[in-house]
Amino acid sequence: MPFSSMIQEMKGEIGAISRRGLRSRSHRPGRVRRVAAVEPDEAALRQSCWAQLPPELLREVLMRVEGVGARWPGRRDVVASAGVCRSWRAVVKEMVRTPEASGKLTFPISLKQPGPRDAPLKCFIRRDRTTQTYYLCIGHTDALADDGKFLLAARKYRRPACSEFLISLDACDMSKGNGTYVGKLRSNFLGTKFTVYDAHPPCDGAVTSKDWSAHMIGSNTNSPRVLAGNYPVSHISYELNVMGSRSKTGRPNGSASHLATQNENKMVLTNKSPRWHEQLQCWCLNFHGRVTVASVKNFQLVVASDENAPTNQADHGDVILQFGKIGKDLFTMDYRYPISAFQAFAICLSSFDTKIACE
């Protein structure tokens, strides 16, 4: 049998196995149907020729699968391979590299790991004004937006003295009692300062913030319930700049998704200052075609020279995060090392909140 035919046959069997026990969801957020989990047929799995592959051949086959699926939906074959059995899962975990090295998002843990160094990951955010819900997706193509692969969702909740955005891996359930809850963004009363909290310890020795809202996550009786903590990983502040508009500074703390976890340093990201365009007679930023609608929410963040550097001095350097409007409720979000998709999404969410002192 040709190797390409073997790959196709194996992918078909992997898909059949994965569909038995995985939750089925639509491409578009908001329409999710749940399927009762069914335990894999272990006897049938052991009899499968693919479960009996020699380790060397198994590795070669899975490397081919990983190489072909550079983007979603192709990456789902890699995820399905990890769900076949323990031996396959071990090979896939060893083979799949982090987003920093590969530029790919594969497993949920990838969303809290630093983005690629070479080029940004191109994502987009859909806003539902009715439910105040925001959906982060990564594109299937190079288009500004398409059906995309759903990554994270967030819903805004107004509190007496602040606003909160609860962030989840589930497109429908953002509750803290759900096992898919990953963290939150909280503002101060004026909407000028925000803190990003991770639901899980981002590194060894991380200290949780004292908060009445800590909850137990993981309602499945077959798995232990874990306390959803509030571990601060980033701070965001808005200030009025010389042009009277709001500017942003992101201060990621040490976290599992940041290089600072290894040396306990902090990194300061600040707005890239726009330049005056003589022909258009306005202040402009170059988004390289990734933003098409003018908006006060559009921004680019670069690394400040030091923590006390003024915002208007950060004019050079690679753009770490850029966010901009392309439709009424559609925005692009491109991020790269050293921040993660989770941190980038939270920073962008802060732009949607009302800022009493800056409006």
Short mmCIF file of N, CA, C and O in Angstrom, two decimals, residues 86-189:
data_model
loop_
_atom_site.label_atom_id
_atom_site.label_comp_id
_atom_site.label_asym_id
_atom_site.label_seq_id
_atom_site.Cartn_x
_atom_site.Cartn_y
_atom_site.Cartn_z
N ARG A 86 -2.87 5.58 24.86
CA ARG A 86 -1.78 6.21 25.61
C ARG A 86 -0.49 6.27 24.81
O ARG A 86 0.25 7.27 24.87
N SER A 87 -0.18 5.21 24.09
CA SER A 87 1.09 5.20 23.34
C SER A 87 1.07 6.25 22.24
O SER A 87 2.06 6.94 22.00
N TRP A 88 -0.08 6.38 21.56
CA TRP A 88 -0.19 7.41 20.52
C TRP A 88 -0.11 8.80 21.16
O TRP A 88 0.53 9.70 20.61
N ARG A 89 -0.76 8.97 22.31
CA ARG A 89 -0.75 10.28 22.96
C ARG A 89 0.66 10.69 23.35
O ARG A 89 1.06 11.85 23.19
N ALA A 90 1.44 9.72 23.84
CA ALA A 90 2.81 10.03 24.24
C ALA A 90 3.65 10.48 23.05
O ALA A 90 4.43 11.43 23.14
N VAL A 91 3.48 9.82 21.91
CA VAL A 91 4.23 10.19 20.71
C VAL A 91 3.82 11.58 20.22
O VAL A 91 4.66 12.40 19.86
N VAL A 92 2.50 11.85 20.21
CA VAL A 92 2.01 13.14 19.73
C VAL A 92 2.50 14.27 20.64
O VAL A 92 2.94 15.32 20.16
N LYS A 93 2.45 14.07 21.96
CA LYS A 93 2.89 15.11 22.88
C LYS A 93 4.38 15.41 22.70
O LYS A 93 4.81 16.57 22.81
N GLU A 94 5.16 14.38 22.43
CA GLU A 94 6.58 14.58 22.20
C GLU A 94 6.86 15.27 20.86
O GLU A 94 7.82 16.04 20.72
N MET A 95 5.97 15.03 19.90
CA MET A 95 6.19 15.51 18.53
C MET A 95 5.70 16.94 18.32
O MET A 95 6.35 17.73 17.62
N VAL A 96 4.58 17.30 18.93
CA VAL A 96 3.99 18.62 18.72
C VAL A 96 4.79 19.67 19.50
O VAL A 96 4.94 19.58 20.72
N ARG A 97 5.29 20.67 18.80
CA ARG A 97 6.09 21.72 19.43
C ARG A 97 5.19 22.87 19.90
O ARG A 97 4.05 22.99 19.50
N THR A 98 5.74 23.71 20.73
CA THR A 98 5.00 24.85 21.25
C THR A 98 4.76 25.88 20.14
O THR A 98 5.46 25.88 19.12
N PRO A 99 3.80 26.79 20.33
CA PRO A 99 3.57 27.84 19.33
C PRO A 99 4.81 28.69 19.08
O PRO A 99 5.04 29.16 17.96
N GLU A 100 5.63 28.89 20.12
CA GLU A 100 6.85 29.69 19.96
C GLU A 100 7.77 29.11 18.90
O GLU A 100 8.38 29.84 18.12
N ALA A 101 7.86 27.78 18.86
CA ALA A 101 8.76 27.12 17.91
C ALA A 101 8.09 26.77 16.60
O ALA A 101 8.74 26.79 15.54
N SER A 102 6.80 26.44 16.64
CA SER A 102 6.12 25.93 15.44
C SER A 102 5.20 26.93 14.76
O SER A 102 4.88 26.79 13.59
N GLY A 103 4.73 27.93 15.51
CA GLY A 103 3.76 28.86 14.96
C GLY A 103 2.38 28.25 14.80
O GLY A 103 1.56 28.76 14.03
N LYS A 104 2.09 27.16 15.53
CA LYS A 104 0.81 26.46 15.42
C LYS A 104 0.13 26.36 16.78
O LYS A 104 0.80 26.22 17.81
N LEU A 105 -1.19 26.42 16.77
CA LEU A 105 -2.01 26.17 17.96
C LEU A 105 -2.66 24.81 17.79
O LEU A 105 -3.41 24.59 16.84
N THR A 106 -2.38 23.91 18.73
CA THR A 106 -2.90 22.54 18.60
C THR A 106 -3.80 22.17 19.77
O THR A 106 -4.98 21.88 19.58
N PHE A 107 -3.26 22.16 20.98
CA PHE A 107 -4.01 21.78 22.16
C PHE A 107 -4.39 23.02 22.98
O PHE A 107 -3.78 24.09 22.81
N PRO A 108 -5.37 22.90 23.87
CA PRO A 108 -5.77 24.07 24.69
C PRO A 108 -4.61 24.72 25.44
O PRO A 108 -4.59 25.93 25.61
N ILE A 109 -3.62 23.92 25.87
CA ILE A 109 -2.48 24.49 26.59
C ILE A 109 -1.73 25.49 25.73
O ILE A 109 -1.06 26.40 26.24
N SER A 110 -1.83 25.35 24.40
CA SER A 110 -1.15 26.27 23.48
C SER A 110 -1.62 27.71 23.66
O SER A 110 -0.88 28.65 23.36
N LEU A 111 -2.86 27.88 24.14
CA LEU A 111 -3.42 29.22 24.28
C LEU A 111 -2.78 30.00 25.42
O LEU A 111 -2.94 31.22 25.50
N LYS A 112 -2.07 29.31 26.31
CA LYS A 112 -1.39 29.98 27.41
C LYS A 112 0.13 29.91 27.27
O LYS A 112 0.85 30.21 28.21
N GLN A 113 0.59 29.53 26.10
CA GLN A 113 2.02 29.51 25.81
C GLN A 113 2.37 30.68 24.90
O GLN A 113 1.53 31.15 24.13
N PRO A 114 3.60 31.20 24.98
CA PRO A 114 3.98 32.34 24.14
C PRO A 114 3.79 32.06 22.66
O PRO A 114 3.97 30.93 22.20
N GLY A 115 3.44 33.09 21.93
CA GLY A 115 3.26 32.98 20.49
C GLY A 115 4.58 32.83 19.76
O GLY A 115 5.66 32.84 20.37
N PRO A 116 4.53 32.71 18.43
CA PRO A 116 5.76 32.49 17.65
C PRO A 116 6.67 33.71 17.64
O PRO A 116 6.23 34.84 17.78
N ARG A 117 7.96 33.46 17.45
CA ARG A 117 8.94 34.54 17.40
C ARG A 117 9.05 35.15 15.99
O ARG A 117 9.29 36.34 15.84
N ASP A 118 8.91 34.31 14.97
CA ASP A 118 9.19 34.75 13.60
C ASP A 118 8.10 35.63 13.01
O ASP A 118 8.38 36.64 12.36
N ALA A 119 6.85 35.25 13.19
CA ALA A 119 5.74 35.98 12.59
C ALA A 119 4.53 35.83 13.51
O ALA A 119 4.38 34.82 14.21
N PRO A 120 3.64 36.82 13.52
CA PRO A 120 2.49 36.75 14.43
C PRO A 120 1.46 35.72 13.99
O PRO A 120 1.37 35.38 12.81
N LEU A 121 0.72 35.20 14.96
CA LEU A 121 -0.44 34.37 14.67
C LEU A 121 -1.62 35.29 14.40
O LEU A 121 -1.91 36.19 15.18
N LYS A 122 -2.31 35.06 13.28
CA LYS A 122 -3.38 35.95 12.84
C LYS A 122 -4.74 35.40 13.28
O LYS A 122 -5.17 34.35 12.80
N CYS A 123 -5.37 36.11 14.18
CA CYS A 123 -6.66 35.69 14.73
C CYS A 123 -7.68 36.81 14.50
O CYS A 123 -7.36 37.87 13.98
N PHE A 124 -8.92 36.55 14.89
CA PHE A 124 -9.94 37.59 14.82
C PHE A 124 -10.95 37.38 15.93
O PHE A 124 -11.08 36.28 16.49
N ILE A 125 -11.66 38.45 16.26
CA ILE A 125 -12.64 38.44 17.36
C ILE A 125 -14.01 38.83 16.81
O ILE A 125 -14.12 39.85 16.12
N ARG A 126 -15.01 38.03 17.11
CA ARG A 126 -16.40 38.36 16.78
C ARG A 126 -17.10 38.84 18.05
O ARG A 126 -16.97 38.23 19.10
N ARG A 127 -17.87 39.92 17.90
CA ARG A 127 -18.60 40.48 19.04
C ARG A 127 -20.10 40.27 18.87
O ARG A 127 -20.66 40.53 17.82
N ASP A 128 -20.75 39.80 19.93
CA ASP A 128 -22.21 39.68 19.98
C ASP A 128 -22.71 40.74 20.95
O ASP A 128 -22.61 40.58 22.17
N ARG A 129 -23.23 41.83 20.42
CA ARG A 129 -23.67 42.94 21.27
C ARG A 129 -24.84 42.54 22.18
O ARG A 129 -24.95 43.04 23.30
N THR A 130 -25.70 41.66 21.70
CA THR A 130 -26.89 41.29 22.47
C THR A 130 -26.51 40.62 23.79
O THR A 130 -27.06 40.95 24.85
N THR A 131 -25.58 39.69 23.74
CA THR A 131 -25.20 38.94 24.94
C THR A 131 -23.89 39.44 25.55
O THR A 131 -23.44 38.89 26.55
N GLN A 132 -23.29 40.48 24.93
CA GLN A 132 -21.99 40.99 25.37
C GLN A 132 -20.96 39.86 25.48
O GLN A 132 -20.25 39.73 26.48
N THR A 133 -20.93 39.06 24.42
CA THR A 133 -20.02 37.93 24.35
C THR A 133 -19.05 38.13 23.20
O THR A 133 -19.41 38.68 22.16
N TYR A 134 -17.82 37.68 23.40
CA TYR A 134 -16.76 37.87 22.42
C TYR A 134 -16.12 36.51 22.13
O TYR A 134 -15.83 35.75 23.05
N TYR A 135 -15.90 36.22 20.84
CA TYR A 135 -15.37 34.93 20.44
C TYR A 135 -14.04 35.12 19.71
O TYR A 135 -13.96 35.86 18.73
N LEU A 136 -13.01 34.46 20.20
CA LEU A 136 -11.69 34.49 19.57
C LEU A 136 -11.54 33.27 18.68
O LEU A 136 -11.75 32.14 19.12
N CYS A 137 -11.16 33.50 17.42
CA CYS A 137 -10.96 32.42 16.45
C CYS A 137 -9.64 32.63 15.73
O CYS A 137 -9.13 33.74 15.65
N ILE A 138 -9.10 31.56 15.20
CA ILE A 138 -7.94 31.64 14.32
C ILE A 138 -8.39 31.25 12.93
O ILE A 138 -9.18 30.30 12.76
N GLY A 139 -7.94 31.98 11.92
CA GLY A 139 -8.44 31.78 10.58
C GLY A 139 -7.96 30.49 9.94
O GLY A 139 -6.86 29.99 10.22
N HIS A 140 -8.80 29.95 9.05
CA HIS A 140 -8.42 28.79 8.25
C HIS A 140 -7.55 29.21 7.07
O HIS A 140 -6.81 28.40 6.51
N THR A 141 -7.68 30.49 6.66
CA THR A 141 -6.98 30.99 5.48
C THR A 141 -6.27 32.31 5.84
O THR A 141 -6.27 32.73 7.00
N ASP A 142 -5.71 32.96 4.83
CA ASP A 142 -5.06 34.25 5.03
C ASP A 142 -6.03 35.42 4.96
O ASP A 142 -5.61 36.58 5.07
N ALA A 143 -7.32 35.14 4.77
CA ALA A 143 -8.32 36.20 4.73
C ALA A 143 -8.41 36.88 6.09
O ALA A 143 -8.03 36.31 7.12
N LEU A 144 -8.93 38.12 6.11
CA LEU A 144 -9.06 38.84 7.37
C LEU A 144 -9.92 38.08 8.35
O LEU A 144 -9.69 38.09 9.57
N ALA A 145 -10.96 37.41 7.85
CA ALA A 145 -11.85 36.60 8.70
C ALA A 145 -12.54 35.56 7.83
O ALA A 145 -12.88 35.82 6.68
N ASP A 146 -12.75 34.37 8.39
CA ASP A 146 -13.51 33.31 7.73
C ASP A 146 -14.26 32.55 8.82
O ASP A 146 -14.45 33.08 9.92
N ASP A 147 -14.70 31.34 8.54
CA ASP A 147 -15.39 30.57 9.58
C ASP A 147 -14.49 30.37 10.79
O ASP A 147 -14.93 30.47 11.93
N GLY A 148 -13.23 30.11 10.54
CA GLY A 148 -12.25 30.05 11.61
C GLY A 148 -12.41 28.88 12.56
O GLY A 148 -13.41 28.18 12.57
N LYS A 149 -11.38 28.68 13.36
CA LYS A 149 -11.38 27.68 14.43
C LYS A 149 -11.59 28.40 15.75
O LYS A 149 -10.80 29.27 16.13
N PHE A 150 -12.64 28.05 16.47
CA PHE A 150 -12.93 28.68 17.76
C PHE A 150 -11.83 28.36 18.76
O PHE A 150 -11.40 27.22 18.90
N LEU A 151 -11.38 29.40 19.50
CA LEU A 151 -10.34 29.22 20.50
C LEU A 151 -10.84 29.53 21.91
O LEU A 151 -10.75 28.70 22.80
N LEU A 152 -11.35 30.74 22.11
CA LEU A 152 -11.79 31.19 23.43
C LEU A 152 -13.04 32.05 23.29
O LEU A 152 -13.29 32.64 22.24
N ALA A 153 -13.80 32.12 24.38
CA ALA A 153 -14.96 33.01 24.44
C ALA A 153 -14.92 33.78 25.75
O ALA A 153 -14.37 33.30 26.75
N ALA A 154 -15.49 34.97 25.74
CA ALA A 154 -15.55 35.79 26.96
C ALA A 154 -16.90 36.49 27.01
O ALA A 154 -17.44 36.90 25.99
N ARG A 155 -17.41 36.64 28.21
CA ARG A 155 -18.69 37.35 28.41
C ARG A 155 -18.50 38.41 29.48
O ARG A 155 -17.86 38.18 30.51
N LYS A 156 -19.06 39.58 29.20
CA LYS A 156 -18.92 40.72 30.11
C LYS A 156 -20.02 40.71 31.16
O LYS A 156 -21.19 40.51 30.84
N TYR A 157 -19.63 40.95 32.40
CA TYR A 157 -20.57 41.05 33.51
C TYR A 157 -20.29 42.36 34.24
O TYR A 157 -19.15 42.67 34.57
N ARG A 158 -21.33 43.13 34.48
CA ARG A 158 -21.19 44.39 35.19
C ARG A 158 -21.38 44.16 36.69
O ARG A 158 -22.37 43.58 37.13
N ARG A 159 -20.42 44.62 37.48
CA ARG A 159 -20.49 44.57 38.94
C ARG A 159 -20.69 45.98 39.46
O ARG A 159 -20.48 46.96 38.73
N PRO A 160 -21.08 46.14 40.73
CA PRO A 160 -21.30 47.48 41.27
C PRO A 160 -20.09 48.40 41.16
O PRO A 160 -20.23 49.59 40.92
N ALA A 161 -18.88 47.86 41.32
CA ALA A 161 -17.70 48.71 41.32
C ALA A 161 -16.71 48.38 40.21
O ALA A 161 -15.62 48.94 40.17
N CYS A 162 -17.07 47.47 39.30
CA CYS A 162 -16.13 47.08 38.25
C CYS A 162 -16.87 46.32 37.15
O CYS A 162 -18.07 46.07 37.25
N SER A 163 -16.13 45.98 36.12
CA SER A 163 -16.62 45.08 35.08
C SER A 163 -15.73 43.85 35.06
O SER A 163 -14.53 43.94 35.36
N GLU A 164 -16.30 42.71 34.71
CA GLU A 164 -15.54 41.47 34.60
C GLU A 164 -15.84 40.79 33.27
O GLU A 164 -16.99 40.77 32.83
N PHE A 165 -14.81 40.25 32.65
CA PHE A 165 -14.95 39.41 31.47
C PHE A 165 -14.48 38.02 31.86
O PHE A 165 -13.30 37.82 32.16
N LEU A 166 -15.40 37.05 31.89
CA LEU A 166 -15.04 35.67 32.20
C LEU A 166 -14.67 34.97 30.91
O LEU A 166 -15.42 35.03 29.93
N ILE A 167 -13.53 34.29 30.90
CA ILE A 167 -12.97 33.70 29.68
C ILE A 167 -13.02 32.19 29.79
O ILE A 167 -12.65 31.61 30.82
N SER A 168 -13.45 31.53 28.72
CA SER A 168 -13.68 30.09 28.76
C SER A 168 -13.29 29.44 27.44
O SER A 168 -13.25 30.08 26.38
N LEU A 169 -13.02 28.14 27.52
CA LEU A 169 -12.81 27.33 26.32
C LEU A 169 -14.11 26.90 25.68
O LEU A 169 -14.12 26.35 24.58
N ASP A 170 -15.24 27.14 26.37
CA ASP A 170 -16.56 26.77 25.89
C ASP A 170 -17.23 27.99 25.29
O ASP A 170 -17.26 29.06 25.90
N ALA A 171 -17.80 27.85 24.11
CA ALA A 171 -18.43 28.97 23.42
C ALA A 171 -19.74 29.39 24.06
O ALA A 171 -20.23 30.50 23.79
N CYS A 172 -20.32 28.54 24.91
CA CYS A 172 -21.61 28.85 25.51
C CYS A 172 -21.55 29.07 27.01
O CYS A 172 -22.23 29.95 27.54
N ASP A 173 -20.76 28.28 27.71
CA ASP A 173 -20.74 28.31 29.17
C ASP A 173 -19.48 29.01 29.66
O ASP A 173 -18.38 28.47 29.55
N MET A 174 -19.63 30.23 30.19
CA MET A 174 -18.50 30.98 30.72
C MET A 174 -18.46 30.95 32.24
O MET A 174 -17.71 31.73 32.86
N SER A 175 -19.26 30.11 32.89
CA SER A 175 -19.34 30.10 34.34
C SER A 175 -18.06 29.56 34.95
O SER A 175 -17.36 28.73 34.37
N LYS A 176 -17.75 30.04 36.16
CA LYS A 176 -16.53 29.61 36.84
C LYS A 176 -16.64 28.17 37.32
O LYS A 176 -15.62 27.53 37.60
N GLY A 177 -17.85 27.66 37.46
CA GLY A 177 -18.00 26.28 37.90
C GLY A 177 -17.76 25.28 36.79
O GLY A 177 -17.72 24.08 37.03
N ASN A 178 -17.60 25.77 35.57
CA ASN A 178 -17.36 24.89 34.44
C ASN A 178 -15.87 24.55 34.34
O ASN A 178 -15.02 25.40 34.56
N GLY A 179 -15.56 23.33 33.99
CA GLY A 179 -14.18 22.92 33.87
C GLY A 179 -13.43 23.59 32.74
O GLY A 179 -12.21 23.47 32.64
N THR A 180 -14.14 24.32 31.87
CA THR A 180 -13.49 25.00 30.74
C THR A 180 -13.16 26.45 31.06
O THR A 180 -12.63 27.16 30.21
N TYR A 181 -13.46 26.92 32.27
CA TYR A 181 -13.12 28.28 32.68
C TYR A 181 -11.61 28.42 32.81
O TYR A 181 -10.95 27.61 33.46
N VAL A 182 -11.03 29.46 32.15
CA VAL A 182 -9.57 29.59 32.14
C VAL A 182 -9.07 30.86 32.82
O VAL A 182 -7.88 30.95 33.16
N GLY A 183 -9.93 31.85 33.02
CA GLY A 183 -9.47 33.08 33.65
C GLY A 183 -10.45 34.22 33.44
O GLY A 183 -11.55 34.03 32.94
N LYS A 184 -10.02 35.42 33.83
CA LYS A 184 -10.92 36.57 33.71
C LYS A 184 -10.12 37.86 33.60
O LYS A 184 -8.92 37.91 33.89
N LEU A 185 -10.83 38.90 33.18
CA LEU A 185 -10.30 40.26 33.13
C LEU A 185 -11.19 41.12 34.01
O LEU A 185 -12.40 41.09 33.89
N ARG A 186 -10.57 41.90 34.90
CA ARG A 186 -11.36 42.75 35.81
C ARG A 186 -10.86 44.19 35.72
O ARG A 186 -9.66 44.44 35.68
N SER A 187 -11.81 45.14 35.72
CA SER A 187 -11.47 46.56 35.65
C SER A 187 -11.64 47.22 37.00
O SER A 187 -12.25 46.67 37.92
N ASN A 188 -11.11 48.45 37.12
CA ASN A 188 -11.43 49.27 38.28
C ASN A 188 -12.72 50.05 37.98
O ASN A 188 -13.32 49.90 36.92
N PHE A 189 -13.15 50.90 38.90
CA PHE A 189 -14.41 51.60 38.75
C PHE A 189 -14.41 52.53 37.54
O PHE A 189 -15.40 52.64 36.82
#
